[in-house]
Coordinates of C-alpha atoms and ligand atoms in Angstrom, one line a residue:
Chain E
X1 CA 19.7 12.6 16.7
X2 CA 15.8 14.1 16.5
X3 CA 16.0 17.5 14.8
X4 CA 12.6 19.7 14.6
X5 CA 13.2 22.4 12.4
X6 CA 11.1 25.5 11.9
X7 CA 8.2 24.2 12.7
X8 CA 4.8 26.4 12.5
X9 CA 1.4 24.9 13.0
X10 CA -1.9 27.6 12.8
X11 CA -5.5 26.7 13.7
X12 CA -7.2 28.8 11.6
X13 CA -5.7 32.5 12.4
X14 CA -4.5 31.3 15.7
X15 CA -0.7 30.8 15.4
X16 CA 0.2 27.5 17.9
X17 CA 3.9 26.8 17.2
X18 CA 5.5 30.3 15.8
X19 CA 8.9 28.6 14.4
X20 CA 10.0 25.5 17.1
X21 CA 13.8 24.5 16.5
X22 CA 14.6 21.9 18.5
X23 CA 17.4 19.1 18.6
X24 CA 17.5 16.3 20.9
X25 CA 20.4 13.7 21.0
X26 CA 20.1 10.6 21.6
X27 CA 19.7 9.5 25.3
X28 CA 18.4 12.9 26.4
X29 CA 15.7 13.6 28.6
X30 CA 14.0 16.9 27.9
X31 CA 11.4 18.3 29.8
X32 CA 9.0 21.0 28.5
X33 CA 7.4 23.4 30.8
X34 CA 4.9 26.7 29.8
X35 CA 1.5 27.9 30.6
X36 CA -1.7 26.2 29.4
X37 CA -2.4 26.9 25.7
X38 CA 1.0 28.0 24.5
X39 CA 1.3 24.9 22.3
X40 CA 2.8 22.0 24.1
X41 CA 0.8 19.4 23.5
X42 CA 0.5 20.7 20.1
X43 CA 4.3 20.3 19.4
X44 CA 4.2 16.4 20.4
X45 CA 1.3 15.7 18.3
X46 CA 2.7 17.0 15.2
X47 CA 6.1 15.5 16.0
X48 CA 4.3 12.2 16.0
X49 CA 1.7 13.2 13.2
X50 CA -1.1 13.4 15.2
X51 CA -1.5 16.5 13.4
X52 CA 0.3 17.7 10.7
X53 CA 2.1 20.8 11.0
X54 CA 1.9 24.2 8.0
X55 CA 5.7 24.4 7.5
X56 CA 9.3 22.8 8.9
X57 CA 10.9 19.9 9.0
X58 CA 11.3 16.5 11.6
X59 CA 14.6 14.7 11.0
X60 CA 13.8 11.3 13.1
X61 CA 15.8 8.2 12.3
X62 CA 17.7 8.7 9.1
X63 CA 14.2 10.3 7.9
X64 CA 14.2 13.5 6.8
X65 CA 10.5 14.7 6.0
X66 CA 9.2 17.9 4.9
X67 CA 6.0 18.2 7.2
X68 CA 3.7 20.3 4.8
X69 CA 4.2 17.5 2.3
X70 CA 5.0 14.4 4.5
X71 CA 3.4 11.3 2.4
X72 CA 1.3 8.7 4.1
X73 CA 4.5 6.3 3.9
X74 CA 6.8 9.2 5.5
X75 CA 4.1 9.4 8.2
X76 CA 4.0 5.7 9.0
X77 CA 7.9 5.7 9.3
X78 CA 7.6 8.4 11.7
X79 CA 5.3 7.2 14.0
X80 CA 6.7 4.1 14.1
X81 CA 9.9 5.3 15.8
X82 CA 8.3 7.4 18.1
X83 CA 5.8 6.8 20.5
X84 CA 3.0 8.4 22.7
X85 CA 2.0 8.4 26.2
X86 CA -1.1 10.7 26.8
X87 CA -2.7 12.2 29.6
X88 CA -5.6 10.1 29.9
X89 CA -4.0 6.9 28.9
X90 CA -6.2 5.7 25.7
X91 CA -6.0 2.2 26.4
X92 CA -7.6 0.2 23.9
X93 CA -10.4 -1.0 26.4
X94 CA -11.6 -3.9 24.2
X95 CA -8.0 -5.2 24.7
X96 CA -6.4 -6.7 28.1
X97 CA -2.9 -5.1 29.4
X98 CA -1.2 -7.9 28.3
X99 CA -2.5 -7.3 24.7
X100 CA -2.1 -3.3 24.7
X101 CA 1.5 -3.5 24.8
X102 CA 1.7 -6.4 22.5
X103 CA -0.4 -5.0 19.9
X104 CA 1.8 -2.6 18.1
X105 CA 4.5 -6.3 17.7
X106 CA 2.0 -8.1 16.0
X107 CA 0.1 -5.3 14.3
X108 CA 2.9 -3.0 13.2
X109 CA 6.0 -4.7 13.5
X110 CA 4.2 -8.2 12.0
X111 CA 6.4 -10.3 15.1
X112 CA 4.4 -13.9 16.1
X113 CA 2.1 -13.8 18.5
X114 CA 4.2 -16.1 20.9
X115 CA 7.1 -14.0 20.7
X116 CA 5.1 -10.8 21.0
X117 CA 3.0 -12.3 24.2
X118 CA 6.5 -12.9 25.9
X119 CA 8.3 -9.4 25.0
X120 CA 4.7 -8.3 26.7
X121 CA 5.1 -10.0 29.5
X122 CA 8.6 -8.8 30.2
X123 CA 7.8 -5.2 30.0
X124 CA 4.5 -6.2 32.4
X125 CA 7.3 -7.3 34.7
X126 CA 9.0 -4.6 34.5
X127 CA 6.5 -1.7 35.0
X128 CA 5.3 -4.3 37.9
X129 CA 2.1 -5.2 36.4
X130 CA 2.6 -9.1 35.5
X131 CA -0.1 -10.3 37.9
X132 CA -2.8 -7.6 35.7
X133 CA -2.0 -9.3 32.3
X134 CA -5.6 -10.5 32.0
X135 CA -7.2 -7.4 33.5
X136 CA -8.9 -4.8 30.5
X137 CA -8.6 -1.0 31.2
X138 CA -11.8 -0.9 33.1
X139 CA -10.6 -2.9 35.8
X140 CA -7.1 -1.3 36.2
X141 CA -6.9 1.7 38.4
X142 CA -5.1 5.3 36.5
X143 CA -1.7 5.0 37.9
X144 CA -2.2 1.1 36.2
X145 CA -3.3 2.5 33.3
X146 CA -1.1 4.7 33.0
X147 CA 1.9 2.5 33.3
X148 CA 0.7 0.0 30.6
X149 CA -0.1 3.0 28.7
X150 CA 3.9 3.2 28.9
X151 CA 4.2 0.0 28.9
X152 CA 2.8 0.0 25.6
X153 CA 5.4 2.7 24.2
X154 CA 8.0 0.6 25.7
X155 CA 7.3 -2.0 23.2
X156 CA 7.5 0.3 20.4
X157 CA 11.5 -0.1 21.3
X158 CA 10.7 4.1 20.2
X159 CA 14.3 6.5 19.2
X160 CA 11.8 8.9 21.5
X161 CA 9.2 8.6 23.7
X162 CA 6.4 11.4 24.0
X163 CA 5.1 12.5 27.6
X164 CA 2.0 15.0 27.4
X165 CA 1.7 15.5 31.1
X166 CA 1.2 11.4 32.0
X167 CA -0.1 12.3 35.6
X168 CA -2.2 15.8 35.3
X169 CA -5.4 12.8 35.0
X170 CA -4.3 11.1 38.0
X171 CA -5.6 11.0 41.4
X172 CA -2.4 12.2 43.7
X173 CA -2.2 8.9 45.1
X174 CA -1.2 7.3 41.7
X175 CA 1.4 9.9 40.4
X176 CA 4.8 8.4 42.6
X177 CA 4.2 5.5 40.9
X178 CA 4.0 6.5 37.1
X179 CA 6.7 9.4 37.5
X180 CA 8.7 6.7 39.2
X181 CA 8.5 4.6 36.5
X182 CA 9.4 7.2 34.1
X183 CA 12.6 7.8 36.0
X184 CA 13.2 4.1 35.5
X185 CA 13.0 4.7 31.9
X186 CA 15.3 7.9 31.7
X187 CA 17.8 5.8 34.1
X188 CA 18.1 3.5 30.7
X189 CA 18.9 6.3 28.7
X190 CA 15.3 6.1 26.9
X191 CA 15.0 9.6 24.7
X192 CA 12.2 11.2 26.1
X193 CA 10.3 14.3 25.7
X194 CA 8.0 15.0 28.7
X195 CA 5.4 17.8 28.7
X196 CA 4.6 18.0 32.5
X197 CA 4.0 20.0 35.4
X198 CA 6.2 18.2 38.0
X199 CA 8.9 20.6 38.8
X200 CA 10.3 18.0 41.0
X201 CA 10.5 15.8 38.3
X202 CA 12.0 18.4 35.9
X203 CA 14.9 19.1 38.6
X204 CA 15.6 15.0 39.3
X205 CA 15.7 13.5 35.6
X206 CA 15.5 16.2 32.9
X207 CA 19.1 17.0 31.4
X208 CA 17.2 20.0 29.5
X209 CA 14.3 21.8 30.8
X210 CA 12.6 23.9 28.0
X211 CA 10.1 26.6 28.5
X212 CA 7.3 27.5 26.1
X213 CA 5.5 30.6 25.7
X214 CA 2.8 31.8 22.7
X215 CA 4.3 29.2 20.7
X216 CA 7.8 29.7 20.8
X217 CA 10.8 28.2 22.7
X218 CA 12.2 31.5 25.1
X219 CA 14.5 29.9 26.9
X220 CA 15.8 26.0 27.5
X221 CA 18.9 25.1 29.5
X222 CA 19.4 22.1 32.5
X223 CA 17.3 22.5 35.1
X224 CA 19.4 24.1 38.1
X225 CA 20.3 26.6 35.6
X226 CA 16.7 27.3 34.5
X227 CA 15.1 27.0 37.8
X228 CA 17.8 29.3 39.6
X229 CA 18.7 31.3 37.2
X230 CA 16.1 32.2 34.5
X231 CA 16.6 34.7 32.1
X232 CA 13.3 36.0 31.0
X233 CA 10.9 37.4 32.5
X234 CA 8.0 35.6 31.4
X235 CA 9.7 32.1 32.6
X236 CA 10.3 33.9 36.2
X237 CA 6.9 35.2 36.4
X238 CA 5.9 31.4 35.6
X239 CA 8.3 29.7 37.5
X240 CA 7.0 32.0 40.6
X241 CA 3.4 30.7 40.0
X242 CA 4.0 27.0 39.7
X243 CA 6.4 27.0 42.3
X244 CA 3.9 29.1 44.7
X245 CA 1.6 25.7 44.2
X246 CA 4.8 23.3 45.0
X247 CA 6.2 25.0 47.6
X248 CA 9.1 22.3 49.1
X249 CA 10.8 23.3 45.5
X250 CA 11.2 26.8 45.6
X251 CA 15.5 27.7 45.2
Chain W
X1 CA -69.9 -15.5 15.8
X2 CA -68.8 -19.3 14.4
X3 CA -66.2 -21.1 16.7
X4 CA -62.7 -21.7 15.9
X5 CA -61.7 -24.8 13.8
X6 CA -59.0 -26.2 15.8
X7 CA -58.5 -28.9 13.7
X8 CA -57.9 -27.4 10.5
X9 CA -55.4 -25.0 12.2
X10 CA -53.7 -27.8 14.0
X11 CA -53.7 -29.9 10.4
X12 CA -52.4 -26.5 8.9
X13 CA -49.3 -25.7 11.0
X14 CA -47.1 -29.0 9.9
X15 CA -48.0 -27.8 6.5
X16 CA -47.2 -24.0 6.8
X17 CA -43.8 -24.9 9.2
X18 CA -42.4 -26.4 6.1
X19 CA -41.9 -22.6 4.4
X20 CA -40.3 -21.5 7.8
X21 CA -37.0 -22.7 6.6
X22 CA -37.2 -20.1 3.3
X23 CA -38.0 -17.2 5.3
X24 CA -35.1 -17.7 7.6
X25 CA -33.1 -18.4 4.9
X26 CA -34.1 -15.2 3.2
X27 CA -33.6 -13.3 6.4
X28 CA -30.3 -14.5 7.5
X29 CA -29.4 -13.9 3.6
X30 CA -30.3 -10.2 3.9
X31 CA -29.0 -9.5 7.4
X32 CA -25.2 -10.9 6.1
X33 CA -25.3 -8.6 3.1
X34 CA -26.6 -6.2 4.8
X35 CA -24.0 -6.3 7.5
X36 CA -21.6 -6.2 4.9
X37 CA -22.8 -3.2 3.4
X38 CA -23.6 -1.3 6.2
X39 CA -20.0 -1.7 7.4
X40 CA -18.5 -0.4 4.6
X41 CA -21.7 2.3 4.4
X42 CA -20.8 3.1 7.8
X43 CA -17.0 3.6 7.3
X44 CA -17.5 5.7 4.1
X45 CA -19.3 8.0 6.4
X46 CA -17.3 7.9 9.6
X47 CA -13.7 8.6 7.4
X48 CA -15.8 11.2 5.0
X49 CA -14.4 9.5 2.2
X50 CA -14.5 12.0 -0.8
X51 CA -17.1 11.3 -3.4
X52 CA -18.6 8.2 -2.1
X53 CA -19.5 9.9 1.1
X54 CA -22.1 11.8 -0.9
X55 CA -23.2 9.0 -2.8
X56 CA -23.7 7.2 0.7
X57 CA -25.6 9.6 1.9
X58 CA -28.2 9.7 -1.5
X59 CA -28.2 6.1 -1.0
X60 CA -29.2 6.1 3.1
X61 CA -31.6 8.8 2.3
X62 CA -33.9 7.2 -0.9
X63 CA -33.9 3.5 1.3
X64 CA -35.1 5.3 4.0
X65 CA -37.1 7.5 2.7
X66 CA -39.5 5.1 0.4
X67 CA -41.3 2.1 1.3
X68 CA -39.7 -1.1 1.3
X69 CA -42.7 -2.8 -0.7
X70 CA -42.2 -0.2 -3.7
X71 CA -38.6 -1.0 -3.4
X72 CA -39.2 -4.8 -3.9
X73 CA -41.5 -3.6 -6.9
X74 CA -39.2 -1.3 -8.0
X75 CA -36.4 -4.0 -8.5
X76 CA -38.8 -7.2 -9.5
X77 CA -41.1 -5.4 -11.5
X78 CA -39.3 -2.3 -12.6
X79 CA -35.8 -3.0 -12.9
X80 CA -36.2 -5.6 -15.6
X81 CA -37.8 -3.3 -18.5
X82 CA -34.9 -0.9 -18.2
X83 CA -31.8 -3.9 -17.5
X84 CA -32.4 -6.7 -19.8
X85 CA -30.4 -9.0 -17.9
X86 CA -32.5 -8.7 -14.5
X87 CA -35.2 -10.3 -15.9
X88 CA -33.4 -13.5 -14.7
X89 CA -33.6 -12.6 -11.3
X90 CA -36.6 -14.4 -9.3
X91 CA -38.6 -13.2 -6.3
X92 CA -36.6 -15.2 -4.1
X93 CA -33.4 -13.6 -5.0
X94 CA -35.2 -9.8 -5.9
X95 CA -36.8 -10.0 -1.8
X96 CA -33.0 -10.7 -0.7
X97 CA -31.5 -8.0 -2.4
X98 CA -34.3 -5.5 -1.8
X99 CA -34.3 -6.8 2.3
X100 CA -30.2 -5.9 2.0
X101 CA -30.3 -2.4 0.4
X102 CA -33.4 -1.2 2.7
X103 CA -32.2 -2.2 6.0
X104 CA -28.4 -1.3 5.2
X105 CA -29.5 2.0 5.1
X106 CA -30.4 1.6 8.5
X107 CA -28.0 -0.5 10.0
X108 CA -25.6 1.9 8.4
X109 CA -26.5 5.0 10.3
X110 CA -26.6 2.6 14.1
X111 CA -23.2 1.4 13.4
X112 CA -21.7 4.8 12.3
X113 CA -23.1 6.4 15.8
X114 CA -21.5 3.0 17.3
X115 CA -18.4 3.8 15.7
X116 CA -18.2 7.8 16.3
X117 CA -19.2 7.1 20.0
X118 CA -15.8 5.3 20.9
X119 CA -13.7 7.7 22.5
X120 CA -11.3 9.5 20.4
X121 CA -8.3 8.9 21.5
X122 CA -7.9 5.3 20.8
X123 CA -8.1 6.6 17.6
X124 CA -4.8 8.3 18.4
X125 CA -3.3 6.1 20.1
X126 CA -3.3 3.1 17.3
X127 CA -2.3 5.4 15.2
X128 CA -0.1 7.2 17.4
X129 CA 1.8 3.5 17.4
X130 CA 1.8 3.4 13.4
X131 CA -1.3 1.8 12.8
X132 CA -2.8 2.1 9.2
X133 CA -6.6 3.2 9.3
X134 CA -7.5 -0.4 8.3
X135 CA -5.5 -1.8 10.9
X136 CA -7.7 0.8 13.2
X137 CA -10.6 -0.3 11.7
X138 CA -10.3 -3.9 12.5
X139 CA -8.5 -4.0 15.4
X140 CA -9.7 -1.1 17.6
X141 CA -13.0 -0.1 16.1
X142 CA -15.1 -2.3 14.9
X143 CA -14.6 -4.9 17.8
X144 CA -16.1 -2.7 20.0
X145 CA -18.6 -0.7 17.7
X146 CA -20.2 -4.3 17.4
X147 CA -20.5 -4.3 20.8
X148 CA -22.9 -1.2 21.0
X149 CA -24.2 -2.1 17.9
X150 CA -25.7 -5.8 18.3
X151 CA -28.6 -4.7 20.5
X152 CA -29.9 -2.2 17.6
X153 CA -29.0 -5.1 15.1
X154 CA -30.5 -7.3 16.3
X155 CA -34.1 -5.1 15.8
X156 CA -33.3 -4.7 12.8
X157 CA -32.8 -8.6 12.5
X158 CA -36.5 -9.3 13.9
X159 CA -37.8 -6.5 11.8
X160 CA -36.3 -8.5 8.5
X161 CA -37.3 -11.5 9.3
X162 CA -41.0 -10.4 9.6
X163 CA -40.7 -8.2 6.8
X164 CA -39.8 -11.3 4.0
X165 CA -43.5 -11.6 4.1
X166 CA -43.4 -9.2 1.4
X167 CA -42.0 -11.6 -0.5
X168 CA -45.4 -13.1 -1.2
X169 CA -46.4 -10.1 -3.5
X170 CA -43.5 -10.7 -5.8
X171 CA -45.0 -14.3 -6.4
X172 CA -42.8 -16.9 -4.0
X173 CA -44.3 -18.8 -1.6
X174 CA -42.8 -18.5 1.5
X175 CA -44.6 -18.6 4.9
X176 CA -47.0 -16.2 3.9
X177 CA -47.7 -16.7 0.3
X178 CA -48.4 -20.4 1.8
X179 CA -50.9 -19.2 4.2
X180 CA -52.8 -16.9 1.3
X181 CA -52.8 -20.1 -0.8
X182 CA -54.2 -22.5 2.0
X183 CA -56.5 -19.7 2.9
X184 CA -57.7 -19.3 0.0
X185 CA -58.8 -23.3 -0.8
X186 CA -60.4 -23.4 2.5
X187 CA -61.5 -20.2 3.0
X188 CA -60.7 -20.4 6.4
X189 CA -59.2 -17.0 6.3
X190 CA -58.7 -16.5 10.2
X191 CA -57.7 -19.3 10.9
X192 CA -55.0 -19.1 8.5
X193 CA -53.9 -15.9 9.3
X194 CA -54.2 -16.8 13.3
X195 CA -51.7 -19.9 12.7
X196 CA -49.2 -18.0 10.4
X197 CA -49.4 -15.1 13.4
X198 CA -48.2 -17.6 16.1
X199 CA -45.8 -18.9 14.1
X200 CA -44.2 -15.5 13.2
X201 CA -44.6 -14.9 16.9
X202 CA -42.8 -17.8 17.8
X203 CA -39.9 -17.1 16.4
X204 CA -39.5 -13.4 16.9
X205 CA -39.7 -14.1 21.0
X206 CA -37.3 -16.9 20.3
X207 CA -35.3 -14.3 18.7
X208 CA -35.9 -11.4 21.7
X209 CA -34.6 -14.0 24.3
X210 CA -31.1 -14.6 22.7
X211 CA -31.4 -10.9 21.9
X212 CA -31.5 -10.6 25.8
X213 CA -28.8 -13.2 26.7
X214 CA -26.9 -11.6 24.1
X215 CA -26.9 -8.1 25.6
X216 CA -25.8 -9.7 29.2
X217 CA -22.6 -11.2 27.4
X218 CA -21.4 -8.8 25.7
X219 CA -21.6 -5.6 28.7
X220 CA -20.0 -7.9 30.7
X221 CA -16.8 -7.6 27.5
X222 CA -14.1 -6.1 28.8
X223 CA -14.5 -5.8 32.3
X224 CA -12.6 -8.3 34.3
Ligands
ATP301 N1 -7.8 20.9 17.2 C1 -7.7 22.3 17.5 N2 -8.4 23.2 16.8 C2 -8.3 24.5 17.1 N3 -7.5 25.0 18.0 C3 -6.7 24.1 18.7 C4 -6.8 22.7 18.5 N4 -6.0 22.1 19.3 C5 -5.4 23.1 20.0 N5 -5.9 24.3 19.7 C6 -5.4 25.6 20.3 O1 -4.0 25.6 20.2 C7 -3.5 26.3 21.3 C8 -2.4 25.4 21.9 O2 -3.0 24.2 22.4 P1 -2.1 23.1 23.1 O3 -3.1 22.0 23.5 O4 -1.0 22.7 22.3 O5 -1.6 23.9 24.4 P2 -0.8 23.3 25.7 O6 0.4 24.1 25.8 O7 -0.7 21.8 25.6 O8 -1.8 23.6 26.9 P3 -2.2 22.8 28.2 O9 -1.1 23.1 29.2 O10 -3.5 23.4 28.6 O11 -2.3 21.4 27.8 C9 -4.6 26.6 22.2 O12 -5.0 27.9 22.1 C10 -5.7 25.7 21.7 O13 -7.0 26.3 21.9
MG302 MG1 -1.5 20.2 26.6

């Protein structure tokens, strides 16, 4: 089980995260939803160190680590059983697809670089990519890059995967294909916590949807509860506007 | 106006071609150390490493900021009165180490805006899969840092090669202490200096056309 624990981040006098608690067992699929700027993105980057949170604790693992005094060691422990999938893919462009997702195995993980090439290759198959092995970043189109850009968490073999919104960069024509492979994932049971604004993706896969606001959690449940039902006001007045844009979802 | 002596200049260039080798040499000396250094010059700077980031930054700023003929004086001439045991050092080895600590200064500052101009969040993302910063550096960063870098390097290349001439004022005779020294027993001083021109020439356009093919390689990296 992943257990995040008080956790307050501040930029200066701007509070982001105001006290997150958050457990997530193991096989979940949460979703989070919110307006822009209430933190989000900010919540998965200090879960994954990206930036290291004032005060709280992330229980990942076995690990238990004090953020404010998380040592380099604690941090590498962490990272390395979770992994990241961002929202304009950061593929390493001086590396092919075939050796994004096999980098972390021989880099991190210290495997051979036979052994690594063929773990690669599987997951290439998988995400449906196996003919691109040879092709570098620049030559892939986003929905490509974006799915070795999971591909590449795949191989981390992650206790959770982190989402921040994997097709806001997309062109429309690319999202089905990286939101189908997600579902994929979450049909395996992959632990996954997925920042996004895909309603219809919330309603299909998430078990728990969670909605943010000024840096705080107000309200989380599954989603036919949360989307039918909500109990605030702020996630109804926010529900109304996103689902005003995606109309076929409205209850 | 007297015409040229073509003879003499065609007797002279055997003879001043042998010295070529030494001023490569000393060159290709100076632009490895200096790599070297400017890497690590260059990292200091880009992680902001505590303490040595400020000595970096003394260090860019007095190589750049004096000439690099007072700086081979400085270390031939003036280094050995204060540190006893640089008197051992010859011009040869003085030229190499003053060629390395003047142009690392430069090459330092190309290779930092190399580095800082790789987008950000591959930055993230090795580390974002447990990557240490080493493991960032060697992996990630500097592979395609060099890329941007080379064309800038390689300048800085052509420009060391030509300036080991220098090295003639500390007392070795390399290409152009040669040419003073044959000059100066024929007194065929334009001549001389015509031959040891070409020569110099020579090489540098040598070195401007792999510079070119060079270039063509390496933006065709990573696309494919
Ligand atoms: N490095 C930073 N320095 C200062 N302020 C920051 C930094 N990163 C984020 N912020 C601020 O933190 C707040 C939360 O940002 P965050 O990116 O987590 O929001 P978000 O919920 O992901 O929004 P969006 O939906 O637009 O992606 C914002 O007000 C933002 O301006
Ligand atoms: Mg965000």
């Amino acid at each position: 089980m992943i257990k995040v624990e008080k956790l307050i981040k501040r930029y200066g006098a701007n509070t982001v995260l105001n006290g997150i608690d958050l457990s997530i067992e193991k096989g979940e699929i949460i979703v989070v939803i919110g307006p822009s700027g209430t933190g989000k993105s900010t919540l998965l980057r200090c879960i994954n160190f990206l930036e290291c949170a004032d005060s709280g604790r992330i229980t990942l693992g076995g690990l238990s680590v004090d953020a404010a005094r998380a040592s380099k060691r604690d941090i590498l422990t962490l990272r390395r059983q979770t992994a990241f999938v961002f929202q304009n893919y950061a593929l390493f462009a001086n590396k092919n697809a075939l050796a994004n997702v096999a980098e972390r195995l021989i880099i991190v993980d210290g495997w051979p670089k036979a052994r690594a090439h063929a773990r690669a290759r599987e997951i290439l198959e998988r995400i449906g990519l196996a003919d691109k092995a040879d092709a570098y970043p620049a030559a892939l189109s986003g929905g490509q890059q974006q799915r070795v850009g999971i591909g590449r968490a795949m191989a981390a073999n992650a206790e959770l995967i982190l989402f921040d919104e994997p097709t806001s960069a997309l062109d429309p024509e690319w999202v089905d294909e990286v939101l189908g492979l997600m579902k994929a994932l979450a049909a395996e049971r992959q632990t996954m916590l997925v920042v996004t604004h895909e309603m219809q993706f919330a309603r299909d896969v998430a078990d728990r949807v969670i909605f943010m606001d000024g840096g705080r959690i107000v309200e989380q449940g599954p989603p036919d509860k949360l989307f039918t039902d909500p109990q605030d006001e702020r996630t109804r007045a926010f529900l109304r506007k996103v689902l005003a844009q995606q109309p076929s979802l409205a209850p | 106006m007297n015409g040229l002596d073509y003879d003499y200049m065609m007797g002279l260039a055997p003879i001043l071609l042998k010295y070529l080798p030494l001023t490569l040499e000393m060159a290709a000396a100076g632009m490895l150390c200096a790599l070297v250094l400017a890497s690590l010059l260059a990292i200091i700077r880009v992680l902001r490493i505590p303490v040595l980031n400020g000595a970096t930054l003394l260090f860019i700023s007095f190589f750049r900021g004096t000439p690099l003929l007072v700086q081979l004086f400085l270390f031939y001439y003036g280094l050995p009165q204060v540190l006893a045991i640089l008197t051992q050092v010859n011009g040869i080895t003085a030229t190499i180490l003053g060629l390395t600590l003047h142009f690392s200064a430069y090459m330092a500052e190309s290779i930092r805006a190399a580095i800082v101009g790789i987008d950000r969040s591959q930055t993230e993302a090795a580390l974002s899969i447990g990557m240490t910063n080493a493991q960032l550096m060697r992996r990630i960063i500097l592979p395609q840092a060099t890329r941007v870098a080379v064309p800038t390097l390689m300048n800085y290349f052509i420009d060391m090669i030509k300036s080991t001439s220098l090295a003639f004022t500390l007392g070795v005779t390399e290409l152009m202490g040669a040419t003073q020294k044959e000059a100066s027993g024929s007194f065929l001083y334009f001549e001389a200096f015509l031959v040891v021109a070409i020569i110099y020439w020579v090489v540098v356009e040598t070195l401007s056309l792999l510079q070119r093919w060079l270039e063509k390689r390496l933006n065709k990296a990573f696309v494919r």
